[in-house]
Short mmCIF file of N, CA and C in Angstrom, two decimals:
data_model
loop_
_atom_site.label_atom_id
_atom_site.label_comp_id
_atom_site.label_asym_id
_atom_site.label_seq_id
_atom_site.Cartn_x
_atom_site.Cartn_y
_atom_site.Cartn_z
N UNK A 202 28.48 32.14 -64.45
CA UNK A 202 28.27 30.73 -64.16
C UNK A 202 29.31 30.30 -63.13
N UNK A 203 29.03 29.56 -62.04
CA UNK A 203 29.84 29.02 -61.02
C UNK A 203 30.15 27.50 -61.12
N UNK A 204 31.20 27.18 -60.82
CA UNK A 204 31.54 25.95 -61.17
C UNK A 204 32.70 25.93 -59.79
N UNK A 205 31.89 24.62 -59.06
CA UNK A 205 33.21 24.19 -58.24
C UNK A 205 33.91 22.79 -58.61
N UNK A 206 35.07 22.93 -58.70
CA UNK A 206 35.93 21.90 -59.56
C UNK A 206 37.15 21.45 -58.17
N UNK A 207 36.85 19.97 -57.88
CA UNK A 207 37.63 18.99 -57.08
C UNK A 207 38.72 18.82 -57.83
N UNK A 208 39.81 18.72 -56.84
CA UNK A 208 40.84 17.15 -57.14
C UNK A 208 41.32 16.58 -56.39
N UNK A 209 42.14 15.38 -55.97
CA UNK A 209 42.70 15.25 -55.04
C UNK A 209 42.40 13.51 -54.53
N UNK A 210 41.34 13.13 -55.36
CA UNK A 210 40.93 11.46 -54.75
C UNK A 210 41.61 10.34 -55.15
N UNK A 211 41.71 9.78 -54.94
CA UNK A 211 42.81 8.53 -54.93
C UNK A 211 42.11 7.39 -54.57
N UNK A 212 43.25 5.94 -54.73
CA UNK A 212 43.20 5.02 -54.11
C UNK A 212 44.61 5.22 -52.68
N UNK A 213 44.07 4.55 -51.86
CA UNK A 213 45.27 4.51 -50.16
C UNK A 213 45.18 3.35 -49.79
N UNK A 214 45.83 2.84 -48.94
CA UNK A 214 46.00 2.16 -48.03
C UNK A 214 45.59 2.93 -46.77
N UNK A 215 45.31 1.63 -45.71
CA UNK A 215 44.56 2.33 -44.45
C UNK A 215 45.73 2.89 -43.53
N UNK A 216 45.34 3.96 -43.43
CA UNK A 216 45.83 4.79 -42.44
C UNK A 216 46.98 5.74 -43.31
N UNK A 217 46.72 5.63 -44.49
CA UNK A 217 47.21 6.72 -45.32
C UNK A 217 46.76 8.33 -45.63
N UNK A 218 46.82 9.27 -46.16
CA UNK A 218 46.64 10.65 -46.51
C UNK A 218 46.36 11.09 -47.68
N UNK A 219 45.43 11.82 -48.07
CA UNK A 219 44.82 12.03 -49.34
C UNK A 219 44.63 13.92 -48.57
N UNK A 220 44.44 14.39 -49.75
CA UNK A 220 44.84 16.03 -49.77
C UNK A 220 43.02 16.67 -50.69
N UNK A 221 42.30 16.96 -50.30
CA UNK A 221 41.18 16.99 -51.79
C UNK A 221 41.41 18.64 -51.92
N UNK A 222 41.40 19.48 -52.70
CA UNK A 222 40.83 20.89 -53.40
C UNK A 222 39.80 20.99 -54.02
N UNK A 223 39.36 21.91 -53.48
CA UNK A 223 37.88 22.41 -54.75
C UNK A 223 38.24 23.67 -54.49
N UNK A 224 38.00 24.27 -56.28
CA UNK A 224 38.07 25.90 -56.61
C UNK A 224 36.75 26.16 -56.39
N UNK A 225 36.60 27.75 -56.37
CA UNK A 225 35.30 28.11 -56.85
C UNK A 225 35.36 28.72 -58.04
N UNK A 226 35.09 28.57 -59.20
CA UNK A 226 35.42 29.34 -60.32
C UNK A 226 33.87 30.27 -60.77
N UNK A 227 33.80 31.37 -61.30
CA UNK A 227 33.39 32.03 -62.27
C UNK A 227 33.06 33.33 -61.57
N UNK A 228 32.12 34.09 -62.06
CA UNK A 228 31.55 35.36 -61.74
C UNK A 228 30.88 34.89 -59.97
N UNK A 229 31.57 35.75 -59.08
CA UNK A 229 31.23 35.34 -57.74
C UNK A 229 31.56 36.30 -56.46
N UNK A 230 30.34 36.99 -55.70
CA UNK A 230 30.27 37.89 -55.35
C UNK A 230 31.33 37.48 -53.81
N UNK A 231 30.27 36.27 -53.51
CA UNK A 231 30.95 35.51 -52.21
C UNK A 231 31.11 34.48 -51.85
N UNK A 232 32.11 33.80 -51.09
CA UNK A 232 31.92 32.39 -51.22
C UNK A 232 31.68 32.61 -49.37
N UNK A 233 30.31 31.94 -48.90
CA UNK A 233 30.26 32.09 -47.40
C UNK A 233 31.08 30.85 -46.89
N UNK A 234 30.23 30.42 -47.13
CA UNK A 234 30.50 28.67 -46.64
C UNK A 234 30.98 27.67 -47.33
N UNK A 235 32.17 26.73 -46.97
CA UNK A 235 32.53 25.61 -48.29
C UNK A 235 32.57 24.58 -47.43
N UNK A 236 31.87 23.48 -47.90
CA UNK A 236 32.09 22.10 -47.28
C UNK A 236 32.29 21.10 -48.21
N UNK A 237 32.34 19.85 -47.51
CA UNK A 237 33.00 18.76 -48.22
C UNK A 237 31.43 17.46 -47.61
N UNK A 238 31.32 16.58 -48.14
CA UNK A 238 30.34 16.06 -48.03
C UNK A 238 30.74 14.37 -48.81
N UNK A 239 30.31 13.35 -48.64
CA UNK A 239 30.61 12.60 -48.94
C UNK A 239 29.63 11.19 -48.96
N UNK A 240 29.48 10.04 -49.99
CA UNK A 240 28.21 9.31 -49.88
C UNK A 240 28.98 7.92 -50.77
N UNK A 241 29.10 6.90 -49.55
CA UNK A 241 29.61 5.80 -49.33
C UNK A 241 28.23 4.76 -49.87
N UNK A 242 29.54 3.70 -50.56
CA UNK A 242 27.85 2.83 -50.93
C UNK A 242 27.07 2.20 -50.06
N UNK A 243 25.76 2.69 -50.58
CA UNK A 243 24.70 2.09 -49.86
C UNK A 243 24.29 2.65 -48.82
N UNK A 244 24.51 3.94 -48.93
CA UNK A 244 24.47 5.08 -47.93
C UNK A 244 24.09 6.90 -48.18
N UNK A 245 23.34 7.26 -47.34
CA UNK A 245 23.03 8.53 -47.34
C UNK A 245 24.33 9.69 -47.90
N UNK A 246 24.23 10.65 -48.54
CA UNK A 246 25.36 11.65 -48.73
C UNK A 246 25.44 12.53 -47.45
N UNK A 247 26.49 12.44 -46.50
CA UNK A 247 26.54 13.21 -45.23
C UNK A 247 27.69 14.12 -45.22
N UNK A 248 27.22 14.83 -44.54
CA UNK A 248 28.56 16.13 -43.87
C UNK A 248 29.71 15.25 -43.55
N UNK A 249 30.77 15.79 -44.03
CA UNK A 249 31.79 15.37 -43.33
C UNK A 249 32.77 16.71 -42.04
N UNK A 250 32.86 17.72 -43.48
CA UNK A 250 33.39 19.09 -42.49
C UNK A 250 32.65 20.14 -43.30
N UNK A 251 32.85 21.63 -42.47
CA UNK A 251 32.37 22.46 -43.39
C UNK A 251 33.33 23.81 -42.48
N UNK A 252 33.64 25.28 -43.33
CA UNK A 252 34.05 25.91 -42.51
C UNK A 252 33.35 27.17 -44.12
N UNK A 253 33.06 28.09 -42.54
CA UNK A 253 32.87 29.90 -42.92
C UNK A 253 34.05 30.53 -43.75
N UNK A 254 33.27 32.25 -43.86
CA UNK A 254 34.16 32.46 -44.40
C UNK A 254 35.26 32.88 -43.77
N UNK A 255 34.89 33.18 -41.86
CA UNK A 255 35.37 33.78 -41.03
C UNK A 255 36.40 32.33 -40.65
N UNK A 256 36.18 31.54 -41.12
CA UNK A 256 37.10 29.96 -40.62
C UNK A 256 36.84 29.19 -39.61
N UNK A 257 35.25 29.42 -39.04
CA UNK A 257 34.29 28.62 -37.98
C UNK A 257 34.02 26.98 -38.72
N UNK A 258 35.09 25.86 -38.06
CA UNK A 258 34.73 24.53 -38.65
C UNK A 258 34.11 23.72 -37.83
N UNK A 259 33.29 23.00 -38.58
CA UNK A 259 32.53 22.41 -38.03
C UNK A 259 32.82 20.88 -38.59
N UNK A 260 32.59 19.64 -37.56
CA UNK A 260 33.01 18.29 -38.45
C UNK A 260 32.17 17.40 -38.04
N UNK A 261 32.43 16.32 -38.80
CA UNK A 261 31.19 15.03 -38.25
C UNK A 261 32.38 14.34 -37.22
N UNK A 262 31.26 13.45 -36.27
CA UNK A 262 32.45 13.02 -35.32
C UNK A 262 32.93 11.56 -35.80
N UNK A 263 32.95 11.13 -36.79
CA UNK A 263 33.62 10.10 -37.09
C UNK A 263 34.96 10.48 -37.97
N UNK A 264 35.12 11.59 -38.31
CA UNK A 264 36.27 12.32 -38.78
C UNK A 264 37.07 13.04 -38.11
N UNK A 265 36.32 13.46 -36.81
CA UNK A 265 37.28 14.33 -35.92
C UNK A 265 38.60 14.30 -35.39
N UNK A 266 39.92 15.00 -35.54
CA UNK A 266 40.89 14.32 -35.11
C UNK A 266 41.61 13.52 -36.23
N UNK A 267 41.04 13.37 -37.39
CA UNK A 267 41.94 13.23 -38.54
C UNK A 267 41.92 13.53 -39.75
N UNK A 268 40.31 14.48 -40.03
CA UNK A 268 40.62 15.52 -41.07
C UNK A 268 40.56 16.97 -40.78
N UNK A 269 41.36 17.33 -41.83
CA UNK A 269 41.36 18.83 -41.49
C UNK A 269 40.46 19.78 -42.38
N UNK A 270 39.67 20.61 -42.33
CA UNK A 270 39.59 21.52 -43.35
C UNK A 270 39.97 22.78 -43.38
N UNK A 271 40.10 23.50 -44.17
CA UNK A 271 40.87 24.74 -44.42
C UNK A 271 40.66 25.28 -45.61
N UNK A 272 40.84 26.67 -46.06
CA UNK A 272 40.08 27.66 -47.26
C UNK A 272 41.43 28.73 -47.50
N UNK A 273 41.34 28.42 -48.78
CA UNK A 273 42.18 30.22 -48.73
C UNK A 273 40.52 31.46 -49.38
N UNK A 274 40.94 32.48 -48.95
CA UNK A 274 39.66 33.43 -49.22
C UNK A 274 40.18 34.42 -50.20
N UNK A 275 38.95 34.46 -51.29
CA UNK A 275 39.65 35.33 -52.42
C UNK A 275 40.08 36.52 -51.99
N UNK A 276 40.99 36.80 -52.70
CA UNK A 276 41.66 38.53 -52.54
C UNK A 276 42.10 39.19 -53.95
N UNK A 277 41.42 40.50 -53.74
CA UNK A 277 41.55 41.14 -54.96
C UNK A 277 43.32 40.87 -55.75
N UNK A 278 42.72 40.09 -57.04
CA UNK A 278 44.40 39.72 -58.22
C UNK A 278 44.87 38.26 -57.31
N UNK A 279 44.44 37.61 -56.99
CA UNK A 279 44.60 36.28 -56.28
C UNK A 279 44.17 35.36 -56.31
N UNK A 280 44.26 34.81 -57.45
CA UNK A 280 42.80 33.22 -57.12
C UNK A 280 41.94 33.69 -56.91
N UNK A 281 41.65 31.99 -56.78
CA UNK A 281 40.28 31.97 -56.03
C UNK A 281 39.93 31.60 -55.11
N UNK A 282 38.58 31.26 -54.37
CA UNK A 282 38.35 30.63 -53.21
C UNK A 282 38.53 29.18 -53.56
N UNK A 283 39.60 28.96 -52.42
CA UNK A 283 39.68 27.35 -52.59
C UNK A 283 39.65 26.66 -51.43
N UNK A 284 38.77 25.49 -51.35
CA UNK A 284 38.72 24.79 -49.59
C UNK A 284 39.80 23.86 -49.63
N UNK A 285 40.35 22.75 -48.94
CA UNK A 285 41.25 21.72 -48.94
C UNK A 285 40.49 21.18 -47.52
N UNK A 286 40.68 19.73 -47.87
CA UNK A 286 40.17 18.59 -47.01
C UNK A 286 41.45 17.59 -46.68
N UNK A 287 42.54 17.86 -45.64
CA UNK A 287 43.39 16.89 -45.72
C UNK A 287 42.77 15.87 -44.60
N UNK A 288 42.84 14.32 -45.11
CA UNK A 288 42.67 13.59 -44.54
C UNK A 288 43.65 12.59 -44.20
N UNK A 289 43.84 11.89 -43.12
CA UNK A 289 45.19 11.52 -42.27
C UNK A 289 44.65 10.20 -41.62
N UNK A 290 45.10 9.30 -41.21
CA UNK A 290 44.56 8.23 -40.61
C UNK A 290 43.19 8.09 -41.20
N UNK A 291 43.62 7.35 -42.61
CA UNK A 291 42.22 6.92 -43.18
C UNK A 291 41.95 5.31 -43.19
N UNK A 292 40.43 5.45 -42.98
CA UNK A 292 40.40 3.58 -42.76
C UNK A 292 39.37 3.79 -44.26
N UNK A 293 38.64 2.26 -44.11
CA UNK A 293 38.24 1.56 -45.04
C UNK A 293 36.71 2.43 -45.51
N UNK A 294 36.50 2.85 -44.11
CA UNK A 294 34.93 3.19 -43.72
C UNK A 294 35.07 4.48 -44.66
N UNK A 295 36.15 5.27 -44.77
CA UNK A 295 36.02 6.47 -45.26
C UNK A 295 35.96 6.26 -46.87
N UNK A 296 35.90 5.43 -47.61
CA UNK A 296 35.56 5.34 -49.16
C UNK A 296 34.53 5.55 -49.36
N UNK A 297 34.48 6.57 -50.67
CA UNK A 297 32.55 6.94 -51.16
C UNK A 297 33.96 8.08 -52.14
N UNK A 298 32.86 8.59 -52.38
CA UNK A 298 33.22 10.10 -53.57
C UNK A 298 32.57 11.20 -52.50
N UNK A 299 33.37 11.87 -52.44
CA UNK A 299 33.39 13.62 -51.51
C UNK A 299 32.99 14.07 -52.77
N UNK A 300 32.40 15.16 -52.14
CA UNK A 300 31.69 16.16 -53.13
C UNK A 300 31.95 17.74 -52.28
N UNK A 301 32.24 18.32 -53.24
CA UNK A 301 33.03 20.05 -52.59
C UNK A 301 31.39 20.27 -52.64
N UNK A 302 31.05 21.91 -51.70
CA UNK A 302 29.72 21.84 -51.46
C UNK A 302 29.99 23.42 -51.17
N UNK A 303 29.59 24.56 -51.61
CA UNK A 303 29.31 26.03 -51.76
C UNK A 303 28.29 26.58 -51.46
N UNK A 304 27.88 27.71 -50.63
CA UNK A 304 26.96 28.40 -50.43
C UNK A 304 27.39 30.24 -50.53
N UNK A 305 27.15 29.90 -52.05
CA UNK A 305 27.59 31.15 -52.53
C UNK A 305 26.84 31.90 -53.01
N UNK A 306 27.53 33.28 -53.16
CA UNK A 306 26.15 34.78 -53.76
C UNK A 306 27.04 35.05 -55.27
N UNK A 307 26.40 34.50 -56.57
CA UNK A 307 26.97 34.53 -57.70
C UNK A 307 26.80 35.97 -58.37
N UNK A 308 27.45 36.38 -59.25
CA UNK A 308 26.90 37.90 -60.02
C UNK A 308 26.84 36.94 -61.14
N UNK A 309 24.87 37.68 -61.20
CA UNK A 309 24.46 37.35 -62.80
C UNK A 309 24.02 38.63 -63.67
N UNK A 310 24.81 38.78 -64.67
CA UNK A 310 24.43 39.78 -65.64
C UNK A 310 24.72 41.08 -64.59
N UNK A 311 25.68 40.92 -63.85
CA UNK A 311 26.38 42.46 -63.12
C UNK A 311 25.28 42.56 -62.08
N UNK A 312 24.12 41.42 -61.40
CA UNK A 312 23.48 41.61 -60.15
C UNK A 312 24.47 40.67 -59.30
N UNK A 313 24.81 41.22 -58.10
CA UNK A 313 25.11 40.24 -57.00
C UNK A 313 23.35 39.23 -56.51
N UNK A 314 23.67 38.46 -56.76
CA UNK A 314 22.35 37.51 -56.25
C UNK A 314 22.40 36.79 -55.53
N UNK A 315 21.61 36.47 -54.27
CA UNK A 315 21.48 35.92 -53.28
C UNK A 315 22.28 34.18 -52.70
N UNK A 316 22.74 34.65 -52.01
CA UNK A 316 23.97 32.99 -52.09
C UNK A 316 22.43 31.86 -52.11
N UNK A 317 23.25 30.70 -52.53
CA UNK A 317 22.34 29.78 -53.29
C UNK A 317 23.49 28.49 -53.16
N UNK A 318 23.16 27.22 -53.53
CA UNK A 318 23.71 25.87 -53.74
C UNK A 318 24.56 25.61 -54.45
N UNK A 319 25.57 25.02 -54.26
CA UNK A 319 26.60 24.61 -55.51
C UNK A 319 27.30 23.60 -55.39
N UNK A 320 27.30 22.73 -56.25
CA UNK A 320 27.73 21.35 -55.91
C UNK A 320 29.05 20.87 -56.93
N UNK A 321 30.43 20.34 -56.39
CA UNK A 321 31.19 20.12 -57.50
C UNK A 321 30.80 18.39 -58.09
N UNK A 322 31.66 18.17 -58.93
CA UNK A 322 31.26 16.98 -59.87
C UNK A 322 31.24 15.46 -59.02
N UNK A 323 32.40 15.43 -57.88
CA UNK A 323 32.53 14.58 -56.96
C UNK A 323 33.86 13.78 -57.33
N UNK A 324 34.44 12.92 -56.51
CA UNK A 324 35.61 12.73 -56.50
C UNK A 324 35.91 11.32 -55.61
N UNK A 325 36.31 10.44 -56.58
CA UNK A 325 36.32 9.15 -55.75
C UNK A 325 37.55 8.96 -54.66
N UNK A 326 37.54 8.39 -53.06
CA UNK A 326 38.59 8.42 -52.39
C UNK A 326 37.97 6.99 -52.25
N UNK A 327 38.90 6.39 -52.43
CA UNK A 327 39.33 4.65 -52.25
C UNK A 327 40.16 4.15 -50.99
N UNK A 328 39.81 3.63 -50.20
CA UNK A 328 40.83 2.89 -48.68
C UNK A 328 40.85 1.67 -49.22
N UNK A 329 41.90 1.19 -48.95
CA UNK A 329 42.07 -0.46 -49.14
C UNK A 329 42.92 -1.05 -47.30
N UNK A 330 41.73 -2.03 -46.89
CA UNK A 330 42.53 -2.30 -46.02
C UNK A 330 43.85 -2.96 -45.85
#
């Protein structure tokens, strides 16, 4: 069973810094892709960043230039795969709950199986102007 588990959301002030983590936890062949995603009220859930396993990032352009994303990649006796979303010059616009976002190949019952969807629980980030 795979479970990706956030932390990191807060309340800020604008133009403050918030740090988010998501693990990947359980039986897990690969983690390709980890993104971060996020859905503000009254609004669609959109990309914010996303990066490979090779560390190809990709971002939305209303974030560009002040978040970062970044992964450590599992290694045999080492954790786990974990992404981090630091965000830096945050305004008001950026409040909603991020959601960690996986496209991983899980082992079930000792099969590696085909990477598939994975969504963590979500995580409220608060701006106050």
């Amino acid at each position: 069973q795979v479970q990706l588990v956030e932390s990191g959301g807060g309340l800020v002030q604008s133009g403050g810094s918030l740090r988010l983590s998501c693990k990947a936890l359980g039986t897990i062949f690969s983690v390709e892709t980890m993104s971060w995603y996020r859905q503000s009220p009254g609004k669609q859930r959109e990309l914010v960043a996303s990066i490979t396993k090779s560390g190809n990032t990709n971002y939305a352009a209303a974030v560009k230039g002040r978040f970062t994303i970044s992964r450590d990649n599992f290694v045999s006796g080492n954790a786990v795969d974990t992404s981090y979303l630091q965000m830096n010059g945050l305004k008001p616009e950026d409040t909603g709950i991020y959601y960690c976002y996986g496209w991983i190949s899980p082992v079930i019952n000792y099969d590696v199986e085909a990477e598939r969807d994975y969504w963590g629980q979500g995580t409220q980030v608060t701006v106050r102007s």
